[in-house]
Coordinates of C-alpha atoms in Angstrom, one line a residue:
M1 CA 155.3 123.9 133.4
R2 CA 158.9 124.7 133.2
L3 CA 161.2 122.3 131.3
L4 CA 164.1 122.4 133.7
P5 CA 162.4 120.7 136.6
R6 CA 161.3 117.9 134.3
L7 CA 164.8 117.4 133.0
A8 CA 166.5 117.4 136.4
P9 CA 166.3 113.6 137.1
L10 CA 167.7 112.9 133.6
L11 CA 170.6 115.4 134.0
M12 CA 171.3 114.1 137.5
G13 CA 171.5 110.6 136.2
L14 CA 173.9 111.6 133.5
A15 CA 176.1 113.5 135.9
L16 CA 176.3 110.5 138.3
T17 CA 177.2 108.2 135.5
A18 CA 180.0 110.5 134.4
C19 CA 181.4 110.4 137.9
A20 CA 181.9 106.6 137.9
S21 CA 185.7 106.8 137.6
I22 CA 188.5 105.2 139.5
D23 CA 190.0 107.3 142.3
V24 CA 193.5 106.3 143.2
S25 CA 195.9 107.2 146.0
S26 CA 199.1 105.9 147.5
N27 CA 201.1 106.1 150.7
Y28 CA 204.6 105.0 151.5
D29 CA 207.3 105.0 154.2
P30 CA 209.4 108.1 153.5
G31 CA 212.4 106.5 155.1
A32 CA 212.3 103.6 152.6
V33 CA 212.3 105.7 149.3
Q34 CA 216.0 104.9 148.5
Q35 CA 215.4 101.2 149.3
L36 CA 212.3 101.1 147.0
D37 CA 214.3 102.6 144.2
A38 CA 216.8 99.7 144.5
Y39 CA 214.2 96.9 144.2
K40 CA 214.6 94.7 141.1
T41 CA 212.8 91.4 142.0
Y42 CA 209.5 90.5 143.5
A43 CA 207.3 87.6 144.5
W44 CA 203.6 87.4 145.3
L45 CA 202.2 86.9 148.8
P46 CA 199.7 84.1 149.2
Q47 CA 196.2 84.7 147.7
P48 CA 194.2 86.5 150.3
E49 CA 191.0 85.0 151.7
G50 CA 187.8 86.8 152.6
S51 CA 184.1 86.1 153.1
D52 CA 182.9 88.2 150.1
K53 CA 183.3 85.8 147.2
R54 CA 182.6 88.7 144.7
V55 CA 186.1 89.9 145.7
Y56 CA 188.0 86.9 147.0
N57 CA 187.8 84.5 144.1
P58 CA 190.3 83.1 141.6
I59 CA 189.0 85.3 138.7
V60 CA 189.5 88.6 140.6
G61 CA 192.8 87.4 142.1
G62 CA 194.1 86.2 138.7
E63 CA 193.2 89.5 137.0
V64 CA 194.9 91.6 139.8
Q65 CA 198.1 89.5 139.5
R66 CA 198.1 89.5 135.7
A67 CA 197.7 93.2 135.6
A68 CA 200.4 93.8 138.2
D69 CA 202.8 91.3 136.6
D70 CA 202.3 93.0 133.2
Y71 CA 203.0 96.4 134.6
L72 CA 206.0 95.5 136.8
Q73 CA 207.7 93.4 134.2
S74 CA 207.3 96.0 131.5
H75 CA 209.1 98.4 133.9
G76 CA 212.1 96.2 134.5
Y77 CA 211.1 94.2 137.6
Q78 CA 211.6 90.4 137.6
K79 CA 209.1 88.0 139.1
V80 CA 210.8 85.2 141.1
G81 CA 209.8 82.5 143.5
M82 CA 209.5 83.0 147.3
G83 CA 212.6 80.9 147.8
D84 CA 214.7 83.1 145.4
N85 CA 215.3 86.0 147.8
P86 CA 213.0 88.6 146.2
D87 CA 213.6 92.3 147.0
F88 CA 209.9 92.9 147.7
L89 CA 206.7 91.0 148.2
I90 CA 203.4 92.2 146.7
G91 CA 199.9 91.4 147.9
W92 CA 196.3 92.6 147.5
H93 CA 193.1 93.0 149.4
G94 CA 189.6 94.2 148.4
A95 CA 186.2 95.1 149.7
I96 CA 182.8 96.1 148.5
D97 CA 180.8 98.6 150.6
N98 CA 177.3 99.9 150.4
K99 CA 177.1 103.7 149.9
I100 CA 174.3 106.3 149.9
E101 CA 174.5 109.6 148.0
A102 CA 172.0 112.4 148.3
D103 CA 171.9 115.4 146.0
T104 CA 169.4 118.3 146.2
V105 CA 168.6 120.1 143.0
N106 CA 166.4 123.2 142.4
S107 CA 165.3 124.8 139.2
Y108 CA 168.4 126.9 139.0
Y109 CA 171.0 124.4 140.3
G110 CA 172.0 126.4 143.3
Y111 CA 172.4 129.8 141.6
P112 CA 170.5 132.8 143.0
Y113 CA 167.4 133.5 140.9
D114 CA 167.8 136.5 138.6
P115 CA 164.9 137.3 136.2
M116 CA 167.3 138.9 133.8
W117 CA 168.7 135.5 132.9
D118 CA 165.3 133.7 132.7
P119 CA 164.1 133.4 129.1
F120 CA 160.6 132.5 130.3
Y121 CA 160.3 135.6 132.5
G122 CA 157.6 137.8 131.2
G123 CA 157.3 140.4 133.9
G124 CA 154.7 138.4 135.9
P125 CA 155.1 136.7 139.3
V126 CA 157.8 134.1 139.4
V127 CA 157.1 130.7 140.9
M128 CA 160.1 128.8 142.0
A129 CA 159.9 125.0 141.9
A130 CA 160.5 123.3 145.2
P131 CA 164.0 121.7 145.5
E132 CA 164.1 118.0 145.0
T133 CA 166.4 115.5 146.7
Y134 CA 167.6 112.5 144.9
V135 CA 168.9 109.6 147.0
R136 CA 171.0 106.9 145.3
E137 CA 172.3 103.7 146.8
Y138 CA 175.3 102.1 145.2
E139 CA 178.2 99.8 145.9
Q140 CA 181.8 101.0 146.0
G141 CA 184.7 98.6 145.4
T142 CA 188.1 99.2 147.0
L143 CA 191.3 97.5 145.9
L144 CA 194.5 97.7 147.9
L145 CA 198.0 96.8 146.6
D146 CA 200.7 96.3 149.2
I147 CA 204.5 96.3 148.7
V148 CA 206.3 94.6 151.6
D149 CA 210.1 94.6 152.1
A150 CA 211.1 91.0 151.8
R151 CA 213.8 91.1 154.4
S152 CA 212.2 93.2 157.1
K153 CA 208.6 92.0 156.3
K154 CA 207.6 95.7 156.8
L155 CA 204.9 97.4 154.7
V156 CA 206.7 100.1 152.7
W157 CA 204.1 101.2 150.1
R158 CA 200.4 100.9 149.6
G159 CA 198.2 101.8 146.7
Q160 CA 194.4 102.2 146.9
A161 CA 191.8 102.4 144.1
Q162 CA 188.1 103.0 144.6
S163 CA 185.3 102.9 142.1
E164 CA 181.5 102.3 141.8
I165 CA 180.6 98.7 141.1
D166 CA 178.4 97.9 138.2
D167 CA 177.1 94.3 138.7
S168 CA 175.4 94.3 135.3
A169 CA 178.7 95.0 133.5
K170 CA 180.1 92.2 131.3
A171 CA 183.0 90.2 132.6
E172 CA 185.4 91.9 130.1
K173 CA 184.5 95.3 131.3
Q174 CA 184.9 94.3 135.0
Q175 CA 188.3 92.8 134.2
S176 CA 189.3 95.9 132.3
K177 CA 188.4 98.1 135.3
I178 CA 190.6 95.9 137.6
T179 CA 193.5 96.2 135.1
K180 CA 193.0 100.0 134.9
A181 CA 192.9 100.3 138.7
V182 CA 196.1 98.2 139.2
T183 CA 197.9 100.2 136.5
K184 CA 196.9 103.6 137.9
M185 CA 198.1 102.5 141.3
L186 CA 201.5 101.1 140.1
E187 CA 202.1 104.3 138.1
R188 CA 202.8 105.7 141.5
F189 CA 205.4 103.1 142.4
P190 CA 208.2 103.6 143.2
P191 CA 207.1 106.8 144.9
K192 CA 208.5 110.2 144.1
P193 CA 209.1 112.2 147.3
G194 CA 206.5 114.9 147.7
K195 CA 203.9 113.1 145.6
K196 CA 201.2 110.7 147.0

């Protein structure tokens, strides 16, 4: 029996674990770039409400706000009250969605078979192992950060971060992931024209 087909599930699991990163993107109103560069002060929009208490709870909300405050204040922005005429307002939303991923793997991982590269080929007939499909269900978390112009109340910038959820992770690791997601999004604010 060939070793590669027996190792395929293990290798697939390692590959999927390695892919559990945070994907970040952002979008903005191109006509507001100069305005965004002039922002100095901000205030938070009210805590959002939603039915999924894994997302909409004081712990997650507090971590999102703490991470954003740390980043913005370390980059020269000043947090003020809603009544102090802030330049922009910041808010967040989140969601957890169920996802399904299917990967088909054969003995040679998609490469055409060539006996020259097979260390086990001894000149006899070659038996190819049947491809196997691995189906994996997981949960994906999405976090949105919105920047709203305080005067016009118009959305001018949005950051989005997505990552696989690990419910078994310790609280510190989950909070660290929120901090990393918020930081990676805000690294794109204010936007640089031509980059999203």
